Tab-separated table of C-alpha atoms and ligand atoms in Angstrom:
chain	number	residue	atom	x	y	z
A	29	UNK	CA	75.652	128.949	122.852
A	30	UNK	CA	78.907	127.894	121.535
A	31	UNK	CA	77.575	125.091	119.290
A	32	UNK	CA	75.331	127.998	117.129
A	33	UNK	CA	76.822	127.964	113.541
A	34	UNK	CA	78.190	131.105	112.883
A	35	UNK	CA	79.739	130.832	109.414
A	36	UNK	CA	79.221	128.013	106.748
A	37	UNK	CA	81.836	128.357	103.741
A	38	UNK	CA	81.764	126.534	100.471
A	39	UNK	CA	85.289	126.060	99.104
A	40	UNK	CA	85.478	124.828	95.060
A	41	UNK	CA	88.846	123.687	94.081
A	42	UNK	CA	90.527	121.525	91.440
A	43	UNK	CA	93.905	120.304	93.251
A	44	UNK	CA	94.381	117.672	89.882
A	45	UNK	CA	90.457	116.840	90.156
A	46	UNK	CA	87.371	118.857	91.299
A	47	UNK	CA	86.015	118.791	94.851
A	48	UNK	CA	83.470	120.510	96.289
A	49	UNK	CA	84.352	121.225	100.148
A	50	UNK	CA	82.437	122.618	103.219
A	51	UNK	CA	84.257	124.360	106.230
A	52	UNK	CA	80.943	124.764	109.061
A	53	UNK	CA	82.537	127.468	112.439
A	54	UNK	CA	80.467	127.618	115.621
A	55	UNK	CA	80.660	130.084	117.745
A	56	UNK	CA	83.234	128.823	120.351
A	57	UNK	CA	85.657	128.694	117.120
A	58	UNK	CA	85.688	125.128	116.264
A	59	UNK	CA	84.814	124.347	112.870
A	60	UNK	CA	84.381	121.136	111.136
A	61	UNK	CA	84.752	119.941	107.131
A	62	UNK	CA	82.784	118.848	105.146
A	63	UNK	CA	83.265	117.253	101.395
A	64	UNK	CA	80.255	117.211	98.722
A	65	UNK	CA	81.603	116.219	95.518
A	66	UNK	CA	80.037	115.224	92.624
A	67	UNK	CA	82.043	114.506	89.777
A	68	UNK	CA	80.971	116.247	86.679
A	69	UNK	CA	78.151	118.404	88.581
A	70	UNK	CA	80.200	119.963	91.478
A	71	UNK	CA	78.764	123.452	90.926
A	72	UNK	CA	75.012	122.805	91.164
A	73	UNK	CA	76.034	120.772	94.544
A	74	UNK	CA	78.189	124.186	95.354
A	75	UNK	CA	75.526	126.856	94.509
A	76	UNK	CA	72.483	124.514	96.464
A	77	UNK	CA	75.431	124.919	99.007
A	78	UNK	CA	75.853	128.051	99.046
A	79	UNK	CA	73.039	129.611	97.953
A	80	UNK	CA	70.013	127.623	99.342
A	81	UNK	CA	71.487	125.427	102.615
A	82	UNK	CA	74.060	127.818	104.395
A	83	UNK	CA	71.119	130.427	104.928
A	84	UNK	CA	69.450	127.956	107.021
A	85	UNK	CA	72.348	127.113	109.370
A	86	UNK	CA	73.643	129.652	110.128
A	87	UNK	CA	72.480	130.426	113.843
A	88	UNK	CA	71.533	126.771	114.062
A	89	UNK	CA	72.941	124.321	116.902
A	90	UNK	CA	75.835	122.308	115.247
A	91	UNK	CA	75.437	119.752	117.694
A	92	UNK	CA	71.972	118.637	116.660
A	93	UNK	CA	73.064	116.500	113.514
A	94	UNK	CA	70.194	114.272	113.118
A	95	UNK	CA	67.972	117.040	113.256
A	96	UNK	CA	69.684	119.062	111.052
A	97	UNK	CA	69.679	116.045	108.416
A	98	UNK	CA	65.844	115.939	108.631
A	99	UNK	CA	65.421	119.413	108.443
A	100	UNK	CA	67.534	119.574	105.342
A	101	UNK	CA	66.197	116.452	103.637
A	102	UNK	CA	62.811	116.784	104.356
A	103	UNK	CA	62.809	121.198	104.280
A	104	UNK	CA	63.599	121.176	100.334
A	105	UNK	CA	59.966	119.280	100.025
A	106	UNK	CA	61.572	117.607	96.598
A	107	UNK	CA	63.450	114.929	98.041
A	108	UNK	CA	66.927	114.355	97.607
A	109	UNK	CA	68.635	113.157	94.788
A	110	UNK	CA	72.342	113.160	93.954
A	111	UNK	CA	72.968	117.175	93.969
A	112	UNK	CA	71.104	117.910	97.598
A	113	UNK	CA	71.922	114.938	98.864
A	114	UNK	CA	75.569	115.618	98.222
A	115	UNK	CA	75.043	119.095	99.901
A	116	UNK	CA	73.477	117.101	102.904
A	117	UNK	CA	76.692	114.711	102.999
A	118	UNK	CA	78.991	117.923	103.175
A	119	UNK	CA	77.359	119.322	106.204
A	120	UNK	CA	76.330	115.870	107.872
A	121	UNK	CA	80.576	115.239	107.581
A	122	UNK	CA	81.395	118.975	108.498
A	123	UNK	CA	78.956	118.028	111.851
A	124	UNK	CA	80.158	115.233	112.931
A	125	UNK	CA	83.752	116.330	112.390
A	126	UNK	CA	82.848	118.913	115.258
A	127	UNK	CA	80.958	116.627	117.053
A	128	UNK	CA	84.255	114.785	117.549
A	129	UNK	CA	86.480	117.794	118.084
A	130	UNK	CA	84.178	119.046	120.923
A	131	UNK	CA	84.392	115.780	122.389
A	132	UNK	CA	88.217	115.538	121.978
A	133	UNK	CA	87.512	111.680	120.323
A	134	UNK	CA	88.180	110.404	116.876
A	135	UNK	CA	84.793	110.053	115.269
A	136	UNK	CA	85.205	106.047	115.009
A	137	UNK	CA	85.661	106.698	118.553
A	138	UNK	CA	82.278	108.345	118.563
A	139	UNK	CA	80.382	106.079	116.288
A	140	UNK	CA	80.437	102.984	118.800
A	141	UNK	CA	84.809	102.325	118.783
A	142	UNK	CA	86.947	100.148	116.961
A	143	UNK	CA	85.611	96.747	115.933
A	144	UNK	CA	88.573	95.827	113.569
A	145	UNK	CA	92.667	97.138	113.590
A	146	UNK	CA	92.359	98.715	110.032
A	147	UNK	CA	90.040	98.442	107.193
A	148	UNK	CA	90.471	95.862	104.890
A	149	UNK	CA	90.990	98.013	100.980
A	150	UNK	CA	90.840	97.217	97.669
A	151	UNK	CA	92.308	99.232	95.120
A	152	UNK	CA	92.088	99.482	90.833
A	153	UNK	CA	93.977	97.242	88.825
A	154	UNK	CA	93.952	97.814	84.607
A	155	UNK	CA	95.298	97.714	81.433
A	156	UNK	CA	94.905	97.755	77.973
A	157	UNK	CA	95.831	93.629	78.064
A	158	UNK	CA	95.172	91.020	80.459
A	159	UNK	CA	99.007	90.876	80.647
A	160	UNK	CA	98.981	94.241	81.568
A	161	UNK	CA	96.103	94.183	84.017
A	162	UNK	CA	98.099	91.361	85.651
A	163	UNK	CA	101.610	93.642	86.110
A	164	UNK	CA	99.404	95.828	87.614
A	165	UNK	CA	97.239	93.799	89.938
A	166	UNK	CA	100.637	91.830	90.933
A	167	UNK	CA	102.179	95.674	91.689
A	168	UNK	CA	99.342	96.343	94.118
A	169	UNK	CA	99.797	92.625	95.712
A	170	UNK	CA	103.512	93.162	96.064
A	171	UNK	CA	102.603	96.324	97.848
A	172	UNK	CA	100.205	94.491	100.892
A	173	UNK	CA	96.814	94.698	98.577
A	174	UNK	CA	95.309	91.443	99.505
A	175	UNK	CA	91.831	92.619	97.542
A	176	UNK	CA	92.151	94.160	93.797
A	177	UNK	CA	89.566	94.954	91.322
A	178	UNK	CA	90.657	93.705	87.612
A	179	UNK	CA	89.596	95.717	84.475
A	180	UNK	CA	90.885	95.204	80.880
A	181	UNK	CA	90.125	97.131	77.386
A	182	UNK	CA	87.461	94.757	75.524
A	183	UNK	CA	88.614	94.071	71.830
A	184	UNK	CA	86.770	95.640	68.961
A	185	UNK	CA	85.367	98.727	71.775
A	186	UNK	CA	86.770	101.841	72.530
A	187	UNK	CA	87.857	103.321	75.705
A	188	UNK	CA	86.589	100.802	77.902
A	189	UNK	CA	85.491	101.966	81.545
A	190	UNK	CA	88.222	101.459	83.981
A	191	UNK	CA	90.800	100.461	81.243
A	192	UNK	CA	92.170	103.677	81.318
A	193	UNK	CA	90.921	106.849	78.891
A	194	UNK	CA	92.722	107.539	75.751
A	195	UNK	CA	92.856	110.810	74.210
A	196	UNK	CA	89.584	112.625	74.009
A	197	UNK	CA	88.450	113.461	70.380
A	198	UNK	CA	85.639	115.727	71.469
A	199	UNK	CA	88.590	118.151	73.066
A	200	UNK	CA	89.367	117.098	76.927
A	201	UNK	CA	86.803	119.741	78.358
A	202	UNK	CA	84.138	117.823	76.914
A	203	UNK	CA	82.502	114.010	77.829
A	204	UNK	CA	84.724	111.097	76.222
A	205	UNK	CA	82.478	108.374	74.606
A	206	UNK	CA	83.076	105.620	74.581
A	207	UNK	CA	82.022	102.480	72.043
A	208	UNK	CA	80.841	99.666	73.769
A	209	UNK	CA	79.125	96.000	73.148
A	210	UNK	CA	78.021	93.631	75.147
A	211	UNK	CA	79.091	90.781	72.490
A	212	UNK	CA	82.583	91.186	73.665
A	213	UNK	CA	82.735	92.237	76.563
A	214	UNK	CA	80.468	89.091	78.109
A	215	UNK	CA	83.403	86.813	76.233
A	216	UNK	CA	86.577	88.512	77.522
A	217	UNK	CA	86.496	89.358	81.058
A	218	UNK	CA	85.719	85.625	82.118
A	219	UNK	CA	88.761	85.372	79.837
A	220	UNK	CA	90.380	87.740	82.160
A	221	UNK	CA	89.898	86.144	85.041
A	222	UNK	CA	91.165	82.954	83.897
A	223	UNK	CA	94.576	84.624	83.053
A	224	UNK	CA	94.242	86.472	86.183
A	225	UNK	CA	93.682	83.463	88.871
A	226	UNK	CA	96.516	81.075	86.287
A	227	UNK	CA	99.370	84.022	87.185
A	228	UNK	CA	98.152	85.337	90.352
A	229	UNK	CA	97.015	82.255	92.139
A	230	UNK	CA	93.897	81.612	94.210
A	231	UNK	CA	95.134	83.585	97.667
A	232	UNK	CA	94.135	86.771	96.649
A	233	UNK	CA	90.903	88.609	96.208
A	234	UNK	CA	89.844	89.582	92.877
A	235	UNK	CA	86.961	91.201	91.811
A	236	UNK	CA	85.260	93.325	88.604
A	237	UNK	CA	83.375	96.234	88.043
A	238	UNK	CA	80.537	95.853	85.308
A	239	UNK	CA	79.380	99.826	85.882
A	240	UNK	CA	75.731	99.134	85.392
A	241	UNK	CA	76.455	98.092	81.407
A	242	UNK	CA	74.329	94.854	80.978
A	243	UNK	CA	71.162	93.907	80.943
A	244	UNK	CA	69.790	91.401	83.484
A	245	UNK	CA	70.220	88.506	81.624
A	246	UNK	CA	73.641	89.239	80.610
A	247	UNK	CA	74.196	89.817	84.033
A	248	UNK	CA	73.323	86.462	85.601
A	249	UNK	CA	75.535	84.941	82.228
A	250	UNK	CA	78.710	86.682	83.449
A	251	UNK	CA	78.215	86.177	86.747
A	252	UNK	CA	77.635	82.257	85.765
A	253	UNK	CA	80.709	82.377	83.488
A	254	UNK	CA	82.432	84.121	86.201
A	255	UNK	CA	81.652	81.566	89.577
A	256	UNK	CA	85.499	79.407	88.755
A	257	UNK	CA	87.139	82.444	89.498
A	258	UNK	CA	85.911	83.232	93.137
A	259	UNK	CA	85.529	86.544	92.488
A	260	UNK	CA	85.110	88.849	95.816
A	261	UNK	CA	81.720	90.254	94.430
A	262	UNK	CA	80.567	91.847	91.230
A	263	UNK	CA	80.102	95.374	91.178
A	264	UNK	CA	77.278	96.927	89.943
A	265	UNK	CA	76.235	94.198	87.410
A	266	UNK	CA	72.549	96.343	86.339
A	267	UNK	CA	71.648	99.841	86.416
A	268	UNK	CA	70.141	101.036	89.969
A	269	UNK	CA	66.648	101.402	88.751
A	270	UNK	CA	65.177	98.164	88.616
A	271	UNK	CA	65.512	96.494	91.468
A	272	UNK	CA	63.491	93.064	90.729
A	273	UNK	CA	66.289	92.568	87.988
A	274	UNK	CA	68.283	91.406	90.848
A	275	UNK	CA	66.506	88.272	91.089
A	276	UNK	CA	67.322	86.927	87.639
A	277	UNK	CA	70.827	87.211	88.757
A	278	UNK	CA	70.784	85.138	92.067
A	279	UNK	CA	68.384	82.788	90.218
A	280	UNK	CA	71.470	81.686	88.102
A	281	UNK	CA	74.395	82.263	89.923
A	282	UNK	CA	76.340	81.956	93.101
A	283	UNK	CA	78.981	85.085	92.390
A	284	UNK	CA	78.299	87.424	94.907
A	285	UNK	CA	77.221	91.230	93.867
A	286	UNK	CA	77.775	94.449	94.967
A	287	UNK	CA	75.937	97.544	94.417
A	288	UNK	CA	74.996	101.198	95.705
A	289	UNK	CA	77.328	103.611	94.151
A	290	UNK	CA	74.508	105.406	92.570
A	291	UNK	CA	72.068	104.865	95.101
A	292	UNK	CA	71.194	108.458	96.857
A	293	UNK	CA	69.186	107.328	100.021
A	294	UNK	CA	68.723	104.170	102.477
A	295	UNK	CA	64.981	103.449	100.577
A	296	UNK	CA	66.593	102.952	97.188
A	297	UNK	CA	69.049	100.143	98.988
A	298	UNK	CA	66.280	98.611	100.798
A	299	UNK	CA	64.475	96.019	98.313
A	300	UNK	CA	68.006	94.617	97.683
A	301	UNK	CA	68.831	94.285	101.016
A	302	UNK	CA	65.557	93.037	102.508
A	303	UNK	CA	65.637	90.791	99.979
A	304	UNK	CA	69.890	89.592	99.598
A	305	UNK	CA	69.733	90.156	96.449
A	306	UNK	CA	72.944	91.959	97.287
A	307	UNK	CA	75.891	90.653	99.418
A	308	UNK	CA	77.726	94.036	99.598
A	309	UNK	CA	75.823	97.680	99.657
A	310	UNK	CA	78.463	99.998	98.649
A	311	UNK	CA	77.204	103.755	98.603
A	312	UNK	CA	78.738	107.137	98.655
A	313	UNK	CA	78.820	108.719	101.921
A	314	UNK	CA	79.318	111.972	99.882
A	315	UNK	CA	76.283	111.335	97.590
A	316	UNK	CA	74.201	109.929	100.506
A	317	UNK	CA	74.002	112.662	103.073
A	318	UNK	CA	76.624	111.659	104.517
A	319	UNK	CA	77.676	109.607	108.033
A	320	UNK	CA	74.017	109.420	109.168
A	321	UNK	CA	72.183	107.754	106.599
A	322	UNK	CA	75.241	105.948	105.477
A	323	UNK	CA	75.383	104.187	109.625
A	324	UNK	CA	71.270	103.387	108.613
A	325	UNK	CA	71.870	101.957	105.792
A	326	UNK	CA	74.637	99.797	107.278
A	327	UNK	CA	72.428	99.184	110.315
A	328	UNK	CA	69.686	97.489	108.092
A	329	UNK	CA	72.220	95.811	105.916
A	330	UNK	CA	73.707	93.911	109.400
A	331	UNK	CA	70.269	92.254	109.790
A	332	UNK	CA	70.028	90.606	106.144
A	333	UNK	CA	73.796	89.884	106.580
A	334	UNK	CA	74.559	92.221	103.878
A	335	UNK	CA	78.203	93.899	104.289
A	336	UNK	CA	79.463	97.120	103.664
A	337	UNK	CA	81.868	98.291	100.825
A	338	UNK	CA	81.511	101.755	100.786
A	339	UNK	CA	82.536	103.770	97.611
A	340	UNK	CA	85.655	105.310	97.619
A	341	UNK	CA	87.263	106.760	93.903
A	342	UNK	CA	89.169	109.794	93.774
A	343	UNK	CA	86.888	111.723	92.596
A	344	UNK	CA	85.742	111.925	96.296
A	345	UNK	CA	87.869	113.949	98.463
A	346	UNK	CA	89.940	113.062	101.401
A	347	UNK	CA	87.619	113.960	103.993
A	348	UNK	CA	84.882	111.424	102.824
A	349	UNK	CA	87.584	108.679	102.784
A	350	UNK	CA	88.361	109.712	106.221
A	351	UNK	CA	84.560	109.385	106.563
A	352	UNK	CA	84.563	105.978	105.487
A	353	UNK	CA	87.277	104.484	107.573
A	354	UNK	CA	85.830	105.901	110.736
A	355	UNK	CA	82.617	104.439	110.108
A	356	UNK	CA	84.657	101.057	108.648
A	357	UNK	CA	86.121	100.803	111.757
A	358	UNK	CA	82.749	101.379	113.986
A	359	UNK	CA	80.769	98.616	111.393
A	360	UNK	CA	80.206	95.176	112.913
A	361	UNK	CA	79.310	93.967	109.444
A	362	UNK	CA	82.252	96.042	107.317
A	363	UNK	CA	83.123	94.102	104.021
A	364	UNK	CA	86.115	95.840	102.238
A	365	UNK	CA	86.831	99.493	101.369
A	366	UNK	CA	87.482	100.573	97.984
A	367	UNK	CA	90.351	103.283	98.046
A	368	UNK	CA	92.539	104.649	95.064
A	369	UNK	CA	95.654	107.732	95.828
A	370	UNK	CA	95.380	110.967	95.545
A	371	UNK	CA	97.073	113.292	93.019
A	372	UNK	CA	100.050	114.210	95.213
A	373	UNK	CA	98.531	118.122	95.181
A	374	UNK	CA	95.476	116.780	96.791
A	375	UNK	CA	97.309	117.027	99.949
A	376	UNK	CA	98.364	120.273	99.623
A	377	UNK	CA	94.676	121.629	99.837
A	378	UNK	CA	93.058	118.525	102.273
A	379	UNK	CA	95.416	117.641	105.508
A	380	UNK	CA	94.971	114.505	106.610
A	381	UNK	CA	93.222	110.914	105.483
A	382	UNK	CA	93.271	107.669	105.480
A	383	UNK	CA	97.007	105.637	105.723
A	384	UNK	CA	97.102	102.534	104.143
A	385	UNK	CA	99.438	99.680	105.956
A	386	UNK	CA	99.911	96.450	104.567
A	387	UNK	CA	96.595	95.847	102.731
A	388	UNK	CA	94.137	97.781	105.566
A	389	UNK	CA	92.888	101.621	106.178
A	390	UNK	CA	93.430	103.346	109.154
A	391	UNK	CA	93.077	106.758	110.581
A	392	UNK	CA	94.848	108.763	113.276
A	393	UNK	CA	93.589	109.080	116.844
A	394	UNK	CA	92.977	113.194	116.095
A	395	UNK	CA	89.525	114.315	117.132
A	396	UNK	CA	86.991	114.283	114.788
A	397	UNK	CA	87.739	113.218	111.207
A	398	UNK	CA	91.407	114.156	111.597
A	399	UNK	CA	90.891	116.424	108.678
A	400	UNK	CA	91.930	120.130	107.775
A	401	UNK	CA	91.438	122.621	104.158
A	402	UNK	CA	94.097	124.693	103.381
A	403	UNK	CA	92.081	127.719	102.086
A	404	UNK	CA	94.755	129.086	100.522
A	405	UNK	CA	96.012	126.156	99.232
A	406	UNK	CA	92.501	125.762	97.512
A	407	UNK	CA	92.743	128.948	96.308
A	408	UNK	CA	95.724	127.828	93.900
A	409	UNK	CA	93.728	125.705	92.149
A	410	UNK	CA	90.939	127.174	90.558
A	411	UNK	CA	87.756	124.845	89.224
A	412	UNK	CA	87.945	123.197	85.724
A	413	UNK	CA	85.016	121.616	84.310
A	414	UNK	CA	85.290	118.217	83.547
A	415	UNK	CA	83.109	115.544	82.761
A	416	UNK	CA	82.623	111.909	83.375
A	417	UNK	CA	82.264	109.991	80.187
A	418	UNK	CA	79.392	108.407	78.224
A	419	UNK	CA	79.113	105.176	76.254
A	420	UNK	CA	77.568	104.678	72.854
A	421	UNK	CA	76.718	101.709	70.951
A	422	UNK	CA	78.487	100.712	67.581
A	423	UNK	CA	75.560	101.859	65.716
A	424	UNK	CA	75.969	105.284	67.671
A	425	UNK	CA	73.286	105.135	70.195
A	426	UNK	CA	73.337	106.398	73.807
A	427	UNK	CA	73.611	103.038	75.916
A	428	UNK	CA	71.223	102.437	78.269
A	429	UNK	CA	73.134	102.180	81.568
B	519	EZ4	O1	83.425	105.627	88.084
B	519	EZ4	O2	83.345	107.540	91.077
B	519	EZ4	O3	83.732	101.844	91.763
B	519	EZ4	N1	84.097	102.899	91.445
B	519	EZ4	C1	83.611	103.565	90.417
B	519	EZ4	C2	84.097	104.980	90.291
B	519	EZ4	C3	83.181	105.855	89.446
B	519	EZ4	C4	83.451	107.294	89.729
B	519	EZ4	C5	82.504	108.218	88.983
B	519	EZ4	O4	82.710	109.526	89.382
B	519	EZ4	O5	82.814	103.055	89.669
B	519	EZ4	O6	85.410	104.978	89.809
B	520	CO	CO1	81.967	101.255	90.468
């Protein structure tokens, strides 16, 4: 059988960040890649890799994806979670990416064909002051961005997420912490956004990421204080465990939300979709097993009108954002794809990628994911841990997000 998995190699490498890569062979020669990164834990996603899944495919038929996936998922007994379900993502991607080669057809090609030119991106905007948030944002704008996400360092806080890290006092191999309040914050990024739309105008799309830091109330406040501005949604307003908190927010406001980036399967996403409590679902391919349950979840999302925004930092590698813009491109009810560059080594170890033109994604007409590892390359560039960081309070206690 040339489809039967023959070798299955996990590849750890830290081109200027970690990622955690797959490389699946079949018999017949053609291999496919795979990425499973999780920032901050990429070796226990490397060694369930290595040590637990690649035993069970090897031999296996590479063309049977779905049944691979439910073999996987359902084999460990446990469930999921963010460290197998990463693992899952890295083979689901490394299949499919052969799926495609063997049928000579990019995967979009594969996953139903283009329903858009390119997908519509957003990328990070910040700064320690609004006026330098706004050189930024209006860098990205002169540069095609028509969608950028706004973040600003909150007075009286330190080291606020997406504000840009200052020097680490606990030594950089070890978490930053950061001191946050909700005080503040809930009275300066409506503030923000005031400045924002006053230099930047109403054309383009702005939006904010609250990284699960409030509590539901202060949620439906800021996105209250926050409906003049237009934003394009608000990310992750709560943390992902409560889902009825939802509700408080659409009770009071008429922002629209976004949420999923730590959301590890299609059942955690489902009350808020059912529901639209959510206008964008925005999960990690690499975090939720990868193409197949991320084209369910998007599926299910289409009927409740609820569009898709799939996550896409760089601390995901290449080949997911490849991942992305394939399925982007396949998704009758695509929202907006988040996308930040690569540290210029990146591409010396991952070939290949999304291209961004004039404020959309779009990928080559190469079969498959258009994709390749250098293995040499990744053999440069050794791990380093690294961590992501945590908040505290001002009176020194772990916050609650
Ligand atoms: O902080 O992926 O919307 N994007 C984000 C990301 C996350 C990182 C964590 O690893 O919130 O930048
Ligand atoms: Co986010």
């Amino acid at each position: 059988m040339d489809t039967r998995i023959v070798d299955v190699k996990t590849v750890v490498t830290c081109p200027g960040r970690n990622f955690v890569l797959l490389k699946i062979t079949t018999e017949s020669g053609v291999y496919g890649v795979g990425d499973g990164t999780l920032n901050g834990r990429e070796l226990a996603v490397a060694e369930a890799l290595d040590k637990h899944i690649a035993p069970l495919l090897i031999g296996r038929d590479a063309d049977q994806i779905e049944d691979t996936w439910q073999y996987l998922f359902r084999g460990s007994y446990w469930r999921g979670g963010p460290v197998l379900n990463s693992a899952l993502a890295a083979v689901d991607t490394a299949l499919w990416d052969i799926k495609g080669k063997r049928a000579n057809m990019p995967l979009y090609s594969i996953l139903g064909g283009k329903t858009r030119h390119g997908a519509l991106c957003y990328t990070h905007a910040s700064g320690s002051t609004f006026e330098e948030t706004t050189d930024n944002a209006r860098k990205f704008i002169e540069r095609g961005f028509k969608v950028v996400r706004c973040q600003t360092e909150i007075p009286g806080t330190v080291g606020t997420y997406g504000a840009g890290q200052s020097s680490n006092p606990h030594g950089e191999s070890l978490p930053f912490e950061e001191r946050w309040e909700p005080s503040p914050y809930l009275r300066t990024i409506p503030k923000l956004f005031e400045h924002l739309r006053s230099e930047l105008g109403d054309d383009i799309e702005l939006f904010h990421d609250v990284h699960e830091r409030l509590t539901p109330i202060q949620a439906a406040r800021l996105a209250k204080d926050l409906e003049p501005y237009h934003l394009f949604f608000l990310e992750d307003p709560l943390r992902p465990e409560h889902h009825a908190s939802f509700r408080i927010i659409r009770q009071h406001s008429t922002t629209p939300i976004g949420m999923g980036e730590l959301f590890t399967n299609k059942w955690e996403c489902l009350p808020l979709i059912q529901e639209q409590l959510i206008d964008f679902i925005r999960c990690d391919l690499a975090h939720v097993g990868g193409i197949t349950e991320a084209r369910k979840i998007a599926a299910v999302s289409e009927c409740f009108q609820v569009q898709t925004a799939w996550h896409g930092p760089p601390d995901i590698s290449p080949i997911t954002h490849a991942a992305n813009v394939h399925l982007d491109l396949a998704t009758p009810n695509f929202g907006v794809q988040e996308w930040v560059e690569h540290p210029t080594e990146v591409s010396e170890v991952i070939h290949g990628g999304p291209t961004f033109v004039d404020g959309y994604l779009t990928v080559t007409d190469a079969p498959g994911l258009g994709c390749d590892i250098d293995l040499e390359a990744a053999n440069r560039f050794p791990y380093q841990r690294a961590y992501l960081p945590t908040v505290r309070r001002a009176d020194g206690s772990v916050h609650d997000w």
